[in-house]
Amino acid sequence: GAVVSQHPSWVICKSGTSVKIECRSLDFQATTMFWYRQFPKQSLMLMATSNEGSKATYEQGVEKDKFLINHASLTLSTLTVTSAHPEDSSFYICSALPGDTEAFFGQGTRLTVV
Amino acid sequence: EDQVTQSPEALRLQEGESSSLNCSYTVSGLRGLFWYRQDPGKGPEFLFTLYSAGEEKEKERLKATLTKKESFLHITAPKPEDSATYLCAVRPYSSASKIIFGSGTRLSIRP
């Protein structure tokens, strides 16, 4: 199956700093990538949909100035959490859509803001 | 409105005890229905795609089936390593890149 690599798998940062998470499709091109946030024992919460070369579409309630998404190429999307605070601590997951089929997920990133 | 509902929310089985997980969906034209497995602290792992009613897919102890209103994930003689959260998702024709997830079923298999 298709492989999506997400990096880092975990990160600890100080409050007020920014953190960048990368999502790469290793063996396919993805015109569309998704970013999710997941709280313990809850399902995936879609944050935004990003299309290569255009601005991301954010879900209602997600601050686009806080969660910056860049989809600069067909194999790379990044999520930057700006001025992180403890309430931003969570599990962030990306997925990529090769085409008219299923999406494939990265391994997830555990963000802890202290 | 496009919607996916999974039941039960949680299921505890004895090793070897077969059962089924349900995914009911409402969508304006089904492009595809997907099943994923998610282990704690990891991203979802793709299992199956089903496209049309009557279709079935199998992988080891898992078998997914599809009707016009729901999908079932049948687990035959499960083992403790099958313990995970199973997610169902649909992709409607109405939106090319939209994928709607259910809330998942947490499956626990006791040895």
Short mmCIF file of C-alpha atoms in Angstrom, two decimals:
data_model
loop_
_atom_site.label_atom_id
_atom_site.label_comp_id
_atom_site.label_asym_id
_atom_site.label_seq_id
_atom_site.Cartn_x
_atom_site.Cartn_y
_atom_site.Cartn_z
CA GLY A 1 0.00 0.00 0.00
CA ALA A 2 0.91 3.65 -0.28
CA VAL A 3 3.21 5.10 2.37
CA VAL A 4 2.79 8.40 4.15
CA SER A 5 5.60 9.53 6.40
CA GLN A 6 4.95 12.03 9.19
CA HIS A 7 7.73 13.67 11.14
CA PRO A 8 8.42 14.07 13.98
CA SER A 9 6.56 11.29 15.77
CA TRP A 10 6.69 13.25 18.99
CA VAL A 11 7.80 16.70 20.05
CA ILE A 12 7.96 18.68 23.28
CA CYS A 13 8.11 22.44 23.04
CA LYS A 14 7.94 25.42 25.34
CA SER A 15 4.85 27.56 25.51
CA GLY A 16 5.00 30.42 23.02
CA THR A 17 7.23 28.68 20.50
CA SER A 18 6.24 27.31 17.09
CA VAL A 19 6.39 23.72 15.93
CA LYS A 20 6.39 22.39 12.37
CA ILE A 21 5.10 18.93 11.46
CA GLU A 22 5.85 17.43 8.05
CA CYS A 23 3.74 15.00 6.06
CA ARG A 24 5.22 13.32 3.00
CA SER A 25 3.74 10.87 0.54
CA LEU A 26 6.69 8.61 -0.29
CA ASP A 27 5.53 6.63 -3.30
CA PHE A 28 2.69 8.62 -4.80
CA GLN A 29 1.62 12.15 -5.56
CA ALA A 30 -1.13 13.61 -3.43
CA THR A 31 -3.10 16.53 -4.73
CA THR A 32 -5.03 16.57 -1.47
CA MET A 33 -3.83 16.15 2.09
CA PHE A 34 -5.79 16.30 5.32
CA TRP A 35 -4.78 17.29 8.83
CA TYR A 36 -6.54 15.85 11.85
CA ARG A 37 -6.38 16.30 15.57
CA GLN A 38 -7.25 13.47 17.92
CA PHE A 39 -7.96 13.60 21.64
CA PRO A 40 -7.61 10.49 23.84
CA LYS A 41 -10.23 7.85 23.10
CA GLN A 42 -11.94 10.08 20.56
CA SER A 43 -12.20 9.87 16.82
CA LEU A 44 -10.40 11.98 14.26
CA MET A 45 -11.31 15.65 14.11
CA LEU A 46 -10.66 17.17 10.70
CA MET A 47 -8.78 20.44 11.00
CA ALA A 48 -8.16 21.36 7.40
CA THR A 49 -7.92 20.13 3.84
CA SER A 50 -4.96 21.24 1.77
CA ASN A 51 -4.59 21.14 -1.97
CA GLU A 52 -1.24 21.50 -3.68
CA GLY A 53 -0.57 25.05 -4.74
CA SER A 54 -3.60 26.61 -3.09
CA LYS A 55 -4.69 27.82 0.31
CA ALA A 56 -5.92 25.27 2.81
CA THR A 57 -9.59 25.00 3.68
CA TYR A 58 -10.08 25.09 7.42
CA GLU A 59 -12.95 23.52 9.32
CA GLN A 60 -15.19 25.71 11.40
CA GLY A 61 -13.60 26.63 14.72
CA VAL A 62 -10.01 25.97 13.63
CA GLU A 63 -7.83 29.08 13.80
CA LYS A 64 -6.03 29.40 10.50
CA ASP A 65 -3.52 31.89 11.92
CA LYS A 66 -2.58 29.44 14.63
CA PHE A 67 -2.42 26.31 12.51
CA LEU A 68 -0.56 27.25 9.35
CA ILE A 69 -0.76 24.72 6.57
CA ASN A 70 1.45 24.73 3.50
CA HIS A 71 1.10 22.24 0.65
CA ALA A 72 4.04 23.30 -1.46
CA SER A 73 4.42 20.18 -3.57
CA LEU A 74 2.54 17.05 -4.55
CA THR A 75 4.42 15.06 -1.92
CA LEU A 76 4.76 17.44 1.02
CA SER A 77 2.40 19.27 3.33
CA THR A 78 3.38 20.96 6.58
CA LEU A 79 1.43 22.01 9.64
CA THR A 80 2.93 24.72 11.81
CA VAL A 81 1.47 25.31 15.24
CA THR A 82 2.33 28.91 16.00
CA SER A 83 2.77 30.31 19.50
CA ALA A 84 1.86 26.96 20.98
CA HIS A 85 0.15 26.74 24.34
CA PRO A 86 -0.56 23.75 26.61
CA GLU A 87 -4.09 23.47 25.24
CA ASP A 88 -2.58 22.74 21.81
CA SER A 89 -1.08 19.54 23.19
CA SER A 90 -2.62 16.70 21.23
CA PHE A 91 -2.08 13.97 18.67
CA TYR A 92 -1.91 15.35 15.12
CA ILE A 93 -2.31 13.07 12.11
CA CYS A 94 -2.03 13.75 8.40
CA SER A 95 -3.44 11.77 5.52
CA ALA A 96 -2.91 11.92 1.77
CA LEU A 97 -5.22 11.17 -1.11
CA PRO A 98 -3.57 9.56 -4.15
CA GLY A 99 -6.63 10.02 -6.31
CA ASP A 100 -10.08 8.58 -6.59
CA THR A 101 -9.52 5.99 -3.85
CA GLU A 102 -8.84 5.67 -0.17
CA ALA A 103 -6.65 8.00 1.87
CA PHE A 104 -3.48 6.87 3.60
CA PHE A 105 -2.35 8.10 6.99
CA GLY A 106 0.90 9.12 8.56
CA GLN A 107 2.06 7.71 11.88
CA GLY A 108 0.90 10.75 13.83
CA THR A 109 2.74 13.34 15.92
CA ARG A 110 2.33 13.63 19.66
CA LEU A 111 2.74 17.31 20.57
CA THR A 112 3.30 18.29 24.20
CA VAL A 113 3.53 21.97 25.07
CA VAL A 114 5.05 22.73 28.46
CA GLU B 1 -26.47 15.51 5.24
CA ASP B 2 -23.69 12.95 4.81
CA GLN B 3 -23.23 10.94 7.97
CA VAL B 4 -21.48 7.84 9.33
CA THR B 5 -22.51 6.06 12.54
CA GLN B 6 -20.60 3.17 14.02
CA SER B 7 -21.82 0.69 16.62
CA PRO B 8 -21.13 -0.50 19.16
CA GLU B 9 -18.88 2.17 20.63
CA ALA B 10 -16.88 -0.53 22.42
CA LEU B 11 -16.85 -4.31 22.22
CA ARG B 12 -15.12 -6.81 24.46
CA LEU B 13 -14.79 -10.38 23.21
CA GLN B 14 -13.16 -13.55 24.37
CA GLU B 15 -10.42 -14.88 22.13
CA GLY B 16 -12.07 -17.01 19.44
CA GLU B 17 -15.48 -15.37 19.87
CA SER B 18 -16.61 -14.11 16.46
CA SER B 19 -18.64 -10.92 16.10
CA SER B 20 -19.45 -8.02 13.78
CA LEU B 21 -18.99 -4.27 13.85
CA ASN B 22 -21.57 -2.06 12.17
CA CYS B 23 -21.17 1.09 10.08
CA SER B 24 -24.38 2.81 8.99
CA TYR B 25 -24.05 5.59 6.47
CA THR B 26 -26.09 8.25 4.75
CA VAL B 27 -24.45 9.78 1.72
CA SER B 28 -25.54 11.44 -1.48
CA GLY B 29 -23.88 8.96 -3.82
CA LEU B 30 -21.17 6.64 -2.50
CA ARG B 31 -17.76 6.97 -4.10
CA GLY B 32 -16.26 4.48 -1.65
CA LEU B 33 -16.51 3.11 1.90
CA PHE B 34 -13.32 2.46 3.83
CA TRP B 35 -12.33 0.52 6.91
CA TYR B 36 -9.25 1.40 8.93
CA ARG B 37 -7.62 -0.05 12.03
CA GLN B 38 -6.02 2.29 14.57
CA ASP B 39 -3.72 1.21 17.38
CA PRO B 40 -3.15 3.57 20.34
CA GLY B 41 -0.65 6.31 19.55
CA LYS B 42 -0.53 5.51 15.84
CA GLY B 43 -2.17 6.68 12.65
CA PRO B 44 -5.00 4.64 11.10
CA GLU B 45 -3.96 1.71 8.94
CA PHE B 46 -5.95 1.08 5.79
CA LEU B 47 -7.83 -2.23 5.62
CA PHE B 48 -10.49 -2.26 2.89
CA THR B 49 -12.32 -0.24 0.28
CA LEU B 50 -15.82 -1.21 -0.82
CA TYR B 51 -17.52 0.48 -3.75
CA SER B 52 -20.92 -1.08 -4.33
CA ALA B 53 -23.64 -3.02 -2.53
CA GLY B 54 -22.95 -6.74 -2.41
CA GLU B 55 -19.21 -6.32 -2.48
CA GLU B 56 -17.10 -8.24 0.04
CA LYS B 57 -13.40 -8.08 0.92
CA GLU B 58 -11.39 -10.38 3.19
CA LYS B 59 -8.07 -10.18 4.95
CA GLU B 60 -7.02 -12.84 7.44
CA ARG B 61 -9.71 -12.92 10.16
CA LEU B 62 -11.51 -9.84 8.84
CA LYS B 63 -14.28 -9.65 6.27
CA ALA B 64 -16.01 -6.46 5.19
CA THR B 65 -19.40 -6.39 3.50
CA LEU B 66 -21.49 -3.58 2.05
CA THR B 67 -25.19 -2.87 1.51
CA LYS B 68 -26.84 0.33 0.34
CA LYS B 69 -27.18 1.56 3.92
CA GLU B 70 -24.49 -0.10 5.99
CA SER B 71 -21.28 -2.03 6.13
CA PHE B 72 -20.21 -4.78 8.48
CA LEU B 73 -16.75 -5.77 9.58
CA HIS B 74 -16.92 -9.41 10.58
CA ILE B 75 -14.18 -10.74 12.82
CA THR B 76 -13.82 -14.50 12.87
CA ALA B 77 -12.09 -16.24 15.77
CA PRO B 78 -10.31 -13.06 16.90
CA LYS B 79 -6.98 -13.03 18.66
CA PRO B 80 -5.72 -10.53 21.26
CA GLU B 81 -3.64 -8.81 18.56
CA ASP B 82 -6.87 -7.84 16.80
CA SER B 83 -7.57 -5.44 19.67
CA ALA B 84 -7.72 -1.92 18.23
CA THR B 85 -10.12 0.82 17.24
CA TYR B 86 -11.80 0.18 13.89
CA LEU B 87 -12.83 3.23 11.89
CA CYS B 88 -15.31 3.40 9.04
CA ALA B 89 -15.32 6.25 6.52
CA VAL B 90 -17.18 7.19 3.37
CA ARG B 91 -16.30 9.34 0.42
CA PRO B 92 -19.31 10.92 -1.33
CA TYR B 93 -19.58 11.82 -5.00
CA SER B 94 -20.82 15.26 -4.02
CA SER B 95 -17.35 16.38 -2.94
CA ALA B 96 -14.23 15.04 -4.61
CA SER B 97 -11.93 15.28 -1.61
CA LYS B 98 -14.32 14.93 1.31
CA ILE B 99 -14.00 11.90 3.60
CA ILE B 100 -16.41 11.43 6.51
CA PHE B 101 -15.35 9.29 9.46
CA GLY B 102 -17.42 7.48 12.04
CA SER B 103 -16.48 7.69 15.70
CA GLY B 104 -15.02 4.18 15.69
CA THR B 105 -15.49 0.92 17.59
CA ARG B 106 -12.95 0.06 20.28
CA LEU B 107 -12.45 -3.69 20.13
CA SER B 108 -10.82 -5.57 22.97
CA ILE B 109 -10.03 -9.28 22.75
CA ARG B 110 -9.35 -11.09 26.00
CA PRO B 111 -7.01 -14.11 25.94
#
